[in-house]
XYZ file of C-alpha atoms in Angstrom:
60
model
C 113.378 109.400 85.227
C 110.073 110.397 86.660
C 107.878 108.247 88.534
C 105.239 109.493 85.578
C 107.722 108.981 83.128
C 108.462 105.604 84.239
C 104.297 104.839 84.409
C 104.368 106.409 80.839
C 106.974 104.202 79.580
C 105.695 100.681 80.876
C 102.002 101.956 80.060
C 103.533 102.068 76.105
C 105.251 98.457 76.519
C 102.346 96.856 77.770
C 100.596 98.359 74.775
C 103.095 97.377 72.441
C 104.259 94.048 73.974
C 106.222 93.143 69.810
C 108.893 96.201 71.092
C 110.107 94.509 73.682
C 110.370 91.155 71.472
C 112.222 92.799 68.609
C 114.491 95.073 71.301
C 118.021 94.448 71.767
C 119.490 91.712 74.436
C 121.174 93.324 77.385
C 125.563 93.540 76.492
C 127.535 91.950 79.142
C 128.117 95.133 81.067
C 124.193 95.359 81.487
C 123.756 91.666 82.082
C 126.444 92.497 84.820
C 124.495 95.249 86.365
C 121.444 93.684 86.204
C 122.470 90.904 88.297
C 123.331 93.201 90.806
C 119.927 94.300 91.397
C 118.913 91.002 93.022
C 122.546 90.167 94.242
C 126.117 89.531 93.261
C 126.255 86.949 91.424
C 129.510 87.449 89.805
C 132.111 84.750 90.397
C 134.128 87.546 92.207
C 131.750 87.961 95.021
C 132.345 89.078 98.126
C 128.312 89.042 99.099
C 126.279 85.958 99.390
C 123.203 85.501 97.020
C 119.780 86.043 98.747
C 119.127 81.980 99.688
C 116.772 80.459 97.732
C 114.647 79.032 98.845
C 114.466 80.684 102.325
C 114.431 77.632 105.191
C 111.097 78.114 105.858
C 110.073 77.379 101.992
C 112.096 74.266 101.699
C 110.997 72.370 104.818
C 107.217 72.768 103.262
């Protein structure tokens, strides 16, 4: 996908903000991959999560 494309398509869901409400919930698989994106948060993990909150945000 395009960088335009991509501008296109969240230019339409912001328009149309009852799509996303009446779209589909991500399966499991997605879910899966989704988490990935921020980190592995599978049971299975070899990689830490990101720590939240950083050090510096809980001692404030």
């Amino acid at each position: 996908m395009t960088v335009d494309a991509a501008v296109s398509k969240l230019r339409w869901l912001l328009a149309h903000p009852e799509a996303v409400a009446a779209a589909k919930p991500a399966s499991d698989g997605e879910a899966a991959e989704l988490r990935h994106l921020l980190y592995d948060a599978d049971p299975d993990a070899t990689t830490t999560p990101l720590p939240y909150p950083n050090p510096l945000e809980a001692s404030s």
